[in-house]
Amino acid sequence: MKNTRLSVALLAAVALTATACSTDLTGLNVNPNSPSVDTPPPAGTIFTRAVATTGGRYGGAAYQLSMMELLAQHIAQVQYVDEDRFSYRVGNIQAFFDQPYYTDLMDYEQVRLIGKKANDGNVWAPASIMQQLVFQNMTDTWGDIPYSQTLQGLTGPLKPAYDQQKDIYYGMLKALTDASAALGTGTSLGSADQIFAGDVTKWKKFANALRARMAMRIQKADPAKATAELAAAFAQPLMTSNADNARIVWPGDNVFDNPWAANFATRDDHRISKTLMDVMTAYNDPRIPIYAMPTVADPTKYTGLQNGLDNPTANSFFNTTSRPGAIFYPGKTAYGTFGGTGRTWPTYLMTYAEQCFIQAEAANRGIGGLTSAQAKGFYDAGVTASITQWGGTAAQAAAYLADPNVAYAGGATGLTQILTQKWIALFSQGGEAWSDWRRTGVPAQIAPGPKALQTTMPRRMQYSVTEQSVNNDNYLAAVARQGADALTTRMWWDK
Amino acid sequence: MHYPHMEEFLMNNRLARAWFAGVVGLALVGAASVAQAQTATTIKGRVVSEAGAPLPGTSVFIDAIKAGAQTNEDGQYTITVAGRNRGPAILTARRIGYKRAQSNVNLNGQTITVDFTLQAQAVQLTGMMVTALSVQREKATIGTSQQALDNTSLTQTRQDNLVNALSGKASGISIQGSGNIGGSSRIVIRGAGSITGNNQPLFIVDGVPISNAGFSTASAGGGRDYGNGISDVNPDDIASITVLKGPNAAALYGSRASNGAIVITTKSGRSAAEGVTVQYRSYATIDEFSVLPKYQNQYGQGFAGEFQFVDGAGGGVNDGADESWGPKLDGRLIDQFNGKQLPWVAHPNNVKDFFQTGHTISNSVNVTANGSKSAARMSLTKDNTQGIVPNASLARLAGVVSATAALTDKINVSGSLQVVQNQGFNRPINGYDEGNPFMGFTWFGRQVDTKALKARYYQDDGSLFNWNYNYHNNPYWTAFDNSEVDTRDRVISQASVTYQVQPWLKGMLRGGEDFYRFARDEHFAKGNIDHANASYNGAFTNSQTRAAEWNVEGLLTANQSYGKFDVTATLGGNIRRNNQFNNAYSTSGIVVEKIYNLANAAVTPTLSNSEFHWGVNSIYGSAVATYNRYATIEVTGRNDYSSTLPKENSSYFYPSINGSLVVSDMFPSITSNGWVSFLKVRGGYATVGADASPYQLKTTFTGSSSKFGGRTIFTLPDQAANAVLKPERTYGSEVGLEISLFDDRATIDATAYTKITRNQIFGLAMAGEIGYSSAVVNAGQMSNHGIEAQLNLKTLELKNGFTWRTTVNYTRNRNKVDELAPGLSTIVLARQWSTNIEARVGQPYGVIFGRVWQRDSVTGKRRTSGGLPLASSTLKVLGNVNPRWTGGVSNEFRYKNWTLSSLFDIRAGGQNFSIGNWWGDYAGILASTLKGREQDWNKPGIVVDGIDVDTGKPNTINVTAEDYHHNIYPVVEDAIYSTAFVKLREVRLGWDVPGTMLEGLHIKALNVALVGRNLHTWTKFPNYDPENASDSGNGGQGFDMGAIPTTRSIGINFTITP
């Protein structure tokens, strides 16, 4: 009996010690809440989230309404006018420079890797196309940025170098060419793709149209490359109607709403820019009642607000200038009800109209294998597509094109007409409009407002201050190469 | 003072580990080999307390020949003295908390019986104390800094949180209390070691670790304080507490004890007299706020001396204003929120009247049954607390059953079950949120009649009734119509069996589980400014957590003497597993008012669920060798196998060594002049490893209950996991001195220590271009150096029985952030209004970093423009949250049946950013804003002592007090205040009713005591309680957002033994 007890006690102690010695508990450390990078969720679930992020950013209030649409002078600030005077919030710049890398770009990278592993171009090519779209927005804003060494997590360079803008453009054009070629038939992403519902033909058209956009952007800096790339892109399938537009339709469920509508639900800081309104008024543009609402003071009037005023002056125009159109409003807001179903209004990434204007410009310039004789056709198609895209009718478009000021005149005037109509069509896509203005100077009316902090329009944004603490050597190298980290420094394609 | 090379050698060297195992093994084998000692004189007996209860674990020994034994559960002991020892000897009995007793015996080769009755005494420098692994050891042989506290010092004035009861009573610790009912308290031993992780010690109850999880959601920006886990342990059930200070003393407990450990021993049936004993205790206090801001009562709501109420939202004259720069309160007639043309007069007590007198009622019954073979104890305690904020309350029911039985004379089993239920109701919100009454009263009109707000919450049309409709809610409506309910159920159970295999060898197997379930619901009624979307009819949140930790431990202890050497070797193994499950749902809008149900959600609810599992297996051992009872050396080693580290780093070993020498025993001559009666020196070095949180090794996607138009969405998180993490390391070294002077009239126990924590695991900011904005890494080093000391004085002892004893505790800790990561100079721990609490390299942990005034380079005075100081664009270190030193002074006077005791709690140095004072000045609410406006409004009254930027000459421009105070923002330089204080923390007057007065009442004993807590505070900190922080986390320490102050309590306590 005694021996039994002794052995039981000792056995228990020894057994416990032996168990406690077992060295591998790491099986416990598998996160049961979320799939890991080793066994990722379906590519489509990541793609949906990433596209929502991209759309939320580039269609978003902080990016468009506090920066790009002000620089394009589509929109002006009626209160809290700092950005309209070129004073930008550090936090916003950080959000646009730092965040894309570790949010949507990194998610697209996961989709790309999954697609590459499965050798499914219909999965990886859309992800790659979206990455190029994001990188294009970024390099057009800052010039040199980290590109080739990025998105490798802890396994790649921890302080990625800044690539020169020329190399980035060459890289993006190559990536779009590869993506376009890799797209086959079928619908691998299916309904998870909230842009084209997995329609790879439309992705191919988008890739080619985007390639044409980028080729045209470098037309001044690198004419040979531009014309070659334009020709190659034009030889591929292109968008043929508004049904091919790359845009995100928002669910409008209070969680994923059109970002302008989400902003206008509680904020009332914006009015249509006088620069845009004056041009549209002069042309009697049918898009005026769509882009803008009548003023509160006089419901028969559409009036723009001058950009770059000081706060009290801007404020004094609060009720005498036009808010953006009712289509951007969620119905009820904190300061009134303006109709509209803005929560579900789409955010446009690239439209058929924009592509037509690129083709028209190429034809006008006689590059990319097009001739000036083709310009009018593209111009008319672009204007018509834009008006119908915004809810106007083909008849309105025809009447508009019949206006002597609008009807295509050819030559240098024609080029200005093309770029002016493109600028109007790019409403809500201020980044593209600002880039075209920097490259071409059209429309010439764009100029700093009276209380702007500098006398010239910004040519780029300053880098994120975060970079100076986490990637300072590469930041300094980029500044040394590109020029002062200032709003006035011109980037490669702008020189 | 640390030797990483030796430690790393041991860490990385299998040989070293084998050597260590060998030392422990040899000790065990050696002990066995000499077990066959000669038999001669046998001394046996029983040791009991004055009440007659057996005293297990009493050390009974003959010092001269180093023979001795410990008493068993029944207080029995048997000593066998070798035959070669003959003649007279002195037999000594020692036990924790009791005076040493001695008896003369004659070693004659026969069996002698000697019984002892020990008198209770607080342990000072000698006596048995509970130490790591709940092992009892003679304090004189311990080489590390440990401090024991008995039940009396914890329950004299009853606290709802055990941690608060330690305040001022132990050295080396720093405690940050809370004024919230059931609120959390932060305890840090020897300073913060971890940059972003946990800095609080491990709590052990009867050998089983229990959770001190923080349930608080409070921060400087809002949230509620639901307390922390340790408050579930009922102070009434505690027999003693040992504070193991820092890694040295706690090395055997492993990872989680690198911040020290608090070892709690609960009362058992053995602690009472034989037979059945019933005790009943009743305690009641009334509670009031200890500090209330000094408000001004000369000017009412408004701006620039003007106010006229129309709609309270800006429609009248400054009637949307929530500041007190309005008309002079001279009785003129002005339209107000509660009526037209009412006299404009001060309501000096409008804030004071809002608060109520709270109360705490605690009743407990305690039954013990103590027999020769078995004993049991049961206690039941019910606490009800009514807070000082209207409609806030907390109820707690705690029950404990424990039993122990000797199955044979070699096998003993014991077990206990504690069940605690907490129910909180309407705990006030903290921080900068409408739910915090002090935030609301910071933005306030001094003329507001709060009685009118109390009388009605709604207008006739059903809309809310308030003094202001722009920014605020009626504070009574917030308290009564926005309910919060939380429940926390806790079950702590444990069972153990010990088997005395041989007289020299004991085996123990122990298992325990700590389980809790916590749920909270918050309902926000329609119109709640901070928490309900104005487009909907209210909102609600719910979250639930359940968590369990279980441990199974096996321990073999061998004890043997070799000549003048006593050797004890311990070998143990432990298996620990943790599981946690969380669920939550919330919506920002509902359809039908007051129906807080998901079915009524107007906005798609946010849902989440998650679970976490982790565990550690450990083996550990120690060997203690004592020479001639005065020289002791102890080595310990522990190897952990953690689930949370990569396989190749998941096993990590860490050793410690310490020694002590009782110099006065080694050289008895130094005691001959009577000045020094006891002198001990000690020292040690330890390292402790620590693992990571679960799931840090592999990056996982983040999902969401929100779908994109019905589509599931996943994204990679911003932070990269790291597959190559190493364990964190804490290195501690200490030297100590224990000295008893003047016939034990004065004793000093002092320690100097260093604690360094390296390879810390935290999220480090990365270049976002890699695809992550941060990554989990090993980096950083933080060090603490300090002194902790305790002085005990028998200040006065008179022949008539009057005694006066004094205890002084002193702690001085210096903390420094040595490094963070290459290229990284600061980590922001918390931020409010562009003011940070930071860990900055080269600075103490927790500096306040904020905006300052522009200064004239010659005179150092503020630069002014138009009479107003100019804000600088730069931020500077403005203070540091760490106290320079802390201390406690307690005095106890006893005379016959009367006891009077008091405790002063002292904190010197340390600052915080007082947001309550900052906005209070801005809003013209505080009495401090009267300066400069004691005249009429057309005679502005402040000329800033500064240099005018335009003239370069001293400023001469008058500005109004309103303009002056509105110019404060965004500079916080003037809102940094010293948090130094002296508090009269406890006073107690106790009376043991004489037995003669109890005759015929069927009462054996009755004690009546008057108690008081937080009776007075001496501080320069203006308007608020210097002790309050916005939360008990690492970053909450530097912000005061007008938290609910600690309460001043006065009450009465009855203890009845029928």
PDB file of C-alpha atoms in Angstrom, chain B residues 130-270:
ATOM      1  CA  VAL B 130       5.687  32.845   2.661  1.00  0.00           C
ATOM      2  CA  THR B 131       7.981  33.249  -0.301  1.00  0.00           C
ATOM      3  CA  ALA B 132       8.089  32.152  -3.944  1.00  0.00           C
ATOM      4  CA  LEU B 133       6.151  28.952  -4.731  1.00  0.00           C
ATOM      5  CA  SER B 134       4.286  29.590  -1.453  1.00  0.00           C
ATOM      6  CA  VAL B 135       7.183  28.014   0.420  1.00  0.00           C
ATOM      7  CA  GLN B 136       7.627  29.181   3.999  1.00  0.00           C
ATOM      8  CA  ARG B 137      11.113  30.250   4.841  1.00  0.00           C
ATOM      9  CA  GLU B 138      12.880  31.912   7.685  1.00  0.00           C
ATOM     10  CA  LYS B 139      13.269  35.546   6.671  1.00  0.00           C
ATOM     11  CA  ALA B 140      16.825  35.625   7.991  1.00  0.00           C
ATOM     12  CA  THR B 141      17.878  33.182   5.269  1.00  0.00           C
ATOM     13  CA  ILE B 142      16.293  35.056   2.368  1.00  0.00           C
ATOM     14  CA  GLY B 143      18.696  36.845   0.043  1.00  0.00           C
ATOM     15  CA  THR B 144      16.166  39.020  -1.768  1.00  0.00           C
ATOM     16  CA  SER B 145      13.872  41.899  -0.935  1.00  0.00           C
ATOM     17  CA  GLN B 146      10.487  40.689   0.247  1.00  0.00           C
ATOM     18  CA  GLN B 147       7.930  42.274   2.468  1.00  0.00           C
ATOM     19  CA  ALA B 148       5.098  40.593   4.317  1.00  0.00           C
ATOM     20  CA  LEU B 149       1.795  42.155   5.313  1.00  0.00           C
ATOM     21  CA  ASP B 150      -0.790  40.518   7.478  1.00  0.00           C
ATOM     22  CA  ASN B 151      -4.545  40.696   7.302  1.00  0.00           C
ATOM     23  CA  THR B 152      -4.874  43.437   9.885  1.00  0.00           C
ATOM     24  CA  SER B 153      -2.948  45.935   7.839  1.00  0.00           C
ATOM     25  CA  LEU B 154      -5.168  45.184   4.832  1.00  0.00           C
ATOM     26  CA  THR B 155      -8.603  45.285   6.400  1.00  0.00           C
ATOM     27  CA  GLN B 156      -8.223  47.913   9.100  1.00  0.00           C
ATOM     28  CA  THR B 157     -10.031  50.316   6.860  1.00  0.00           C
ATOM     29  CA  ARG B 158     -11.688  48.225   4.248  1.00  0.00           C
ATOM     30  CA  GLN B 159     -10.918  48.873   0.576  1.00  0.00           C
ATOM     31  CA  ASP B 160     -12.838  47.608  -2.386  1.00  0.00           C
ATOM     32  CA  ASN B 161      -9.572  47.059  -4.219  1.00  0.00           C
ATOM     33  CA  LEU B 162      -6.832  45.073  -2.552  1.00  0.00           C
ATOM     34  CA  VAL B 163      -4.162  47.065  -4.355  1.00  0.00           C
ATOM     35  CA  ASN B 164      -5.325  50.314  -2.746  1.00  0.00           C
ATOM     36  CA  ALA B 165      -4.911  48.672   0.644  1.00  0.00           C
ATOM     37  CA  LEU B 166      -1.186  48.276  -0.077  1.00  0.00           C
ATOM     38  CA  SER B 167      -0.696  51.987  -0.669  1.00  0.00           C
ATOM     39  CA  GLY B 168       1.872  53.429   1.712  1.00  0.00           C
ATOM     40  CA  LYS B 169       2.399  50.106   3.450  1.00  0.00           C
ATOM     41  CA  ALA B 170       5.166  48.544   1.452  1.00  0.00           C
ATOM     42  CA  SER B 171       8.325  50.017   0.031  1.00  0.00           C
ATOM     43  CA  GLY B 172       9.381  49.703  -3.591  1.00  0.00           C
ATOM     44  CA  ILE B 173       5.861  49.886  -4.927  1.00  0.00           C
ATOM     45  CA  SER B 174       3.935  52.662  -6.552  1.00  0.00           C
ATOM     46  CA  ILE B 175       0.146  52.706  -6.616  1.00  0.00           C
ATOM     47  CA  GLN B 176      -2.247  54.831  -8.612  1.00  0.00           C
ATOM     48  CA  GLY B 177      -5.765  54.607  -7.290  1.00  0.00           C
ATOM     49  CA  SER B 178      -9.076  55.631  -8.765  1.00  0.00           C
ATOM     50  CA  GLY B 179     -12.093  57.489  -7.488  1.00  0.00           C
ATOM     51  CA  ASN B 180     -14.550  55.432  -9.496  1.00  0.00           C
ATOM     52  CA  ILE B 181     -16.584  52.853  -7.649  1.00  0.00           C
ATOM     53  CA  GLY B 182     -14.845  49.575  -8.260  1.00  0.00           C
ATOM     54  CA  GLY B 183     -12.326  51.419 -10.399  1.00  0.00           C
ATOM     55  CA  SER B 184      -8.949  50.061 -11.348  1.00  0.00           C
ATOM     56  CA  SER B 185      -5.728  50.655  -9.500  1.00  0.00           C
ATOM     57  CA  ARG B 186      -2.310  50.466 -11.020  1.00  0.00           C
ATOM     58  CA  ILE B 187       0.554  48.925  -9.079  1.00  0.00           C
ATOM     59  CA  VAL B 188       4.134  48.967 -10.290  1.00  0.00           C
ATOM     60  CA  ILE B 189       7.049  47.478  -8.367  1.00  0.00           C
ATOM     61  CA  ARG B 190      10.471  49.066  -8.827  1.00  0.00           C
ATOM     62  CA  GLY B 191       9.373  51.178 -11.779  1.00  0.00           C
ATOM     63  CA  ALA B 192       8.147  50.398 -15.259  1.00  0.00           C
ATOM     64  CA  GLY B 193      10.301  47.952 -17.187  1.00  0.00           C
ATOM     65  CA  SER B 194       8.334  47.439 -20.363  1.00  0.00           C
ATOM     66  CA  ILE B 195       7.931  50.171 -22.954  1.00  0.00           C
ATOM     67  CA  THR B 196       4.550  49.211 -24.346  1.00  0.00           C
ATOM     68  CA  GLY B 197       3.657  46.045 -22.452  1.00  0.00           C
ATOM     69  CA  ASN B 198       2.378  45.181 -19.016  1.00  0.00           C
ATOM     70  CA  ASN B 199       4.214  46.719 -16.079  1.00  0.00           C
ATOM     71  CA  GLN B 200       2.183  45.294 -13.242  1.00  0.00           C
ATOM     72  CA  PRO B 201       3.226  42.342 -11.073  1.00  0.00           C
ATOM     73  CA  LEU B 202       1.960  38.774 -11.101  1.00  0.00           C
ATOM     74  CA  PHE B 203      -0.644  37.892  -8.483  1.00  0.00           C
ATOM     75  CA  ILE B 204      -0.596  34.434  -6.912  1.00  0.00           C
ATOM     76  CA  VAL B 205      -3.351  33.176  -4.619  1.00  0.00           C
ATOM     77  CA  ASP B 206      -2.508  30.053  -2.618  1.00  0.00           C
ATOM     78  CA  GLY B 207       0.082  29.073  -5.170  1.00  0.00           C
ATOM     79  CA  VAL B 208      -2.132  29.590  -8.224  1.00  0.00           C
ATOM     80  CA  PRO B 209      -1.651  32.591 -10.531  1.00  0.00           C
ATOM     81  CA  ILE B 210      -4.761  34.681 -11.001  1.00  0.00           C
ATOM     82  CA  SER B 211      -5.614  37.259 -13.582  1.00  0.00           C
ATOM     83  CA  ASN B 212      -5.266  40.958 -12.936  1.00  0.00           C
ATOM     84  CA  ALA B 213      -6.732  41.757 -16.334  1.00  0.00           C
ATOM     85  CA  GLY B 214      -7.787  45.346 -16.776  1.00  0.00           C
ATOM     86  CA  PHE B 215     -11.420  45.739 -17.793  1.00  0.00           C
ATOM     87  CA  SER B 216     -11.250  49.476 -18.068  1.00  0.00           C
ATOM     88  CA  THR B 217     -12.064  51.113 -21.370  1.00  0.00           C
ATOM     89  CA  ALA B 218     -11.297  54.477 -19.813  1.00  0.00           C
ATOM     90  CA  SER B 219      -8.853  56.837 -21.448  1.00  0.00           C
ATOM     91  CA  ALA B 220      -8.329  60.559 -21.530  1.00  0.00           C
ATOM     92  CA  GLY B 221     -10.961  60.619 -24.254  1.00  0.00           C
ATOM     93  CA  GLY B 222     -13.762  58.702 -22.568  1.00  0.00           C
ATOM     94  CA  GLY B 223     -14.669  55.133 -21.708  1.00  0.00           C
ATOM     95  CA  ARG B 224     -15.564  53.585 -18.390  1.00  0.00           C
ATOM     96  CA  ASP B 225     -13.458  52.100 -15.646  1.00  0.00           C
ATOM     97  CA  TYR B 226     -14.717  48.603 -14.878  1.00  0.00           C
ATOM     98  CA  GLY B 227     -11.856  47.843 -12.512  1.00  0.00           C
ATOM     99  CA  ASN B 228      -9.187  45.208 -12.712  1.00  0.00           C
ATOM    100  CA  GLY B 229      -9.093  41.554 -11.822  1.00  0.00           C
ATOM    101  CA  ILE B 230      -7.358  41.698  -8.480  1.00  0.00           C
ATOM    102  CA  SER B 231     -10.267  43.602  -6.962  1.00  0.00           C
ATOM    103  CA  ASP B 232     -12.178  40.297  -7.032  1.00  0.00           C
ATOM    104  CA  VAL B 233     -10.033  38.958  -4.218  1.00  0.00           C
ATOM    105  CA  ASN B 234     -11.835  39.741  -0.990  1.00  0.00           C
ATOM    106  CA  PRO B 235      -9.461  41.314   1.559  1.00  0.00           C
ATOM    107  CA  ASP B 236     -11.410  39.593   4.353  1.00  0.00           C
ATOM    108  CA  ASP B 237     -10.288  36.212   3.081  1.00  0.00           C
ATOM    109  CA  ILE B 238      -6.590  37.035   3.041  1.00  0.00           C
ATOM    110  CA  ALA B 239      -4.319  35.759   5.779  1.00  0.00           C
ATOM    111  CA  SER B 240      -1.129  37.370   4.516  1.00  0.00           C
ATOM    112  CA  ILE B 241       0.514  38.961   1.524  1.00  0.00           C
ATOM    113  CA  THR B 242       4.149  38.807   0.565  1.00  0.00           C
ATOM    114  CA  VAL B 243       5.418  41.349  -1.927  1.00  0.00           C
ATOM    115  CA  LEU B 244       8.272  39.839  -3.949  1.00  0.00           C
ATOM    116  CA  LYS B 245      10.019  42.895  -5.233  1.00  0.00           C
ATOM    117  CA  GLY B 246      11.347  42.604  -8.683  1.00  0.00           C
ATOM    118  CA  PRO B 247      12.827  39.794 -10.693  1.00  0.00           C
ATOM    119  CA  ASN B 248      15.226  38.619  -7.999  1.00  0.00           C
ATOM    120  CA  ALA B 249      12.661  37.416  -5.545  1.00  0.00           C
ATOM    121  CA  ALA B 250      10.215  36.302  -8.165  1.00  0.00           C
ATOM    122  CA  ALA B 251      12.577  34.492 -10.549  1.00  0.00           C
ATOM    123  CA  LEU B 252      10.994  31.123  -9.869  1.00  0.00           C
ATOM    124  CA  TYR B 253       7.612  32.337 -11.068  1.00  0.00           C
ATOM    125  CA  GLY B 254       8.962  32.996 -14.498  1.00  0.00           C
ATOM    126  CA  SER B 255       7.995  35.345 -17.285  1.00  0.00           C
ATOM    127  CA  ARG B 256       5.088  37.111 -15.771  1.00  0.00           C
ATOM    128  CA  ALA B 257       6.924  37.855 -12.532  1.00  0.00           C
ATOM    129  CA  SER B 258       9.620  39.987 -14.140  1.00  0.00           C
ATOM    130  CA  ASN B 259       7.670  42.936 -12.697  1.00  0.00           C
ATOM    131  CA  GLY B 260       7.652  41.244  -9.283  1.00  0.00           C
ATOM    132  CA  ALA B 261       4.978  39.128  -7.708  1.00  0.00           C
ATOM    133  CA  ILE B 262       2.370  39.504  -4.995  1.00  0.00           C
ATOM    134  CA  VAL B 263       1.866  36.226  -3.185  1.00  0.00           C
ATOM    135  CA  ILE B 264      -1.424  35.991  -1.338  1.00  0.00           C
ATOM    136  CA  THR B 265      -2.202  33.335   1.228  1.00  0.00           C
ATOM    137  CA  THR B 266      -5.868  33.000   2.100  1.00  0.00           C
ATOM    138  CA  LYS B 267      -7.217  32.111   5.483  1.00  0.00           C
ATOM    139  CA  SER B 268      -7.865  28.463   6.136  1.00  0.00           C
ATOM    140  CA  GLY B 269      -9.750  26.539   8.750  1.00  0.00           C
ATOM    141  CA  ARG B 270      -6.443  26.029  10.489  1.00  0.00           C
TER     142      ARG B 270
END
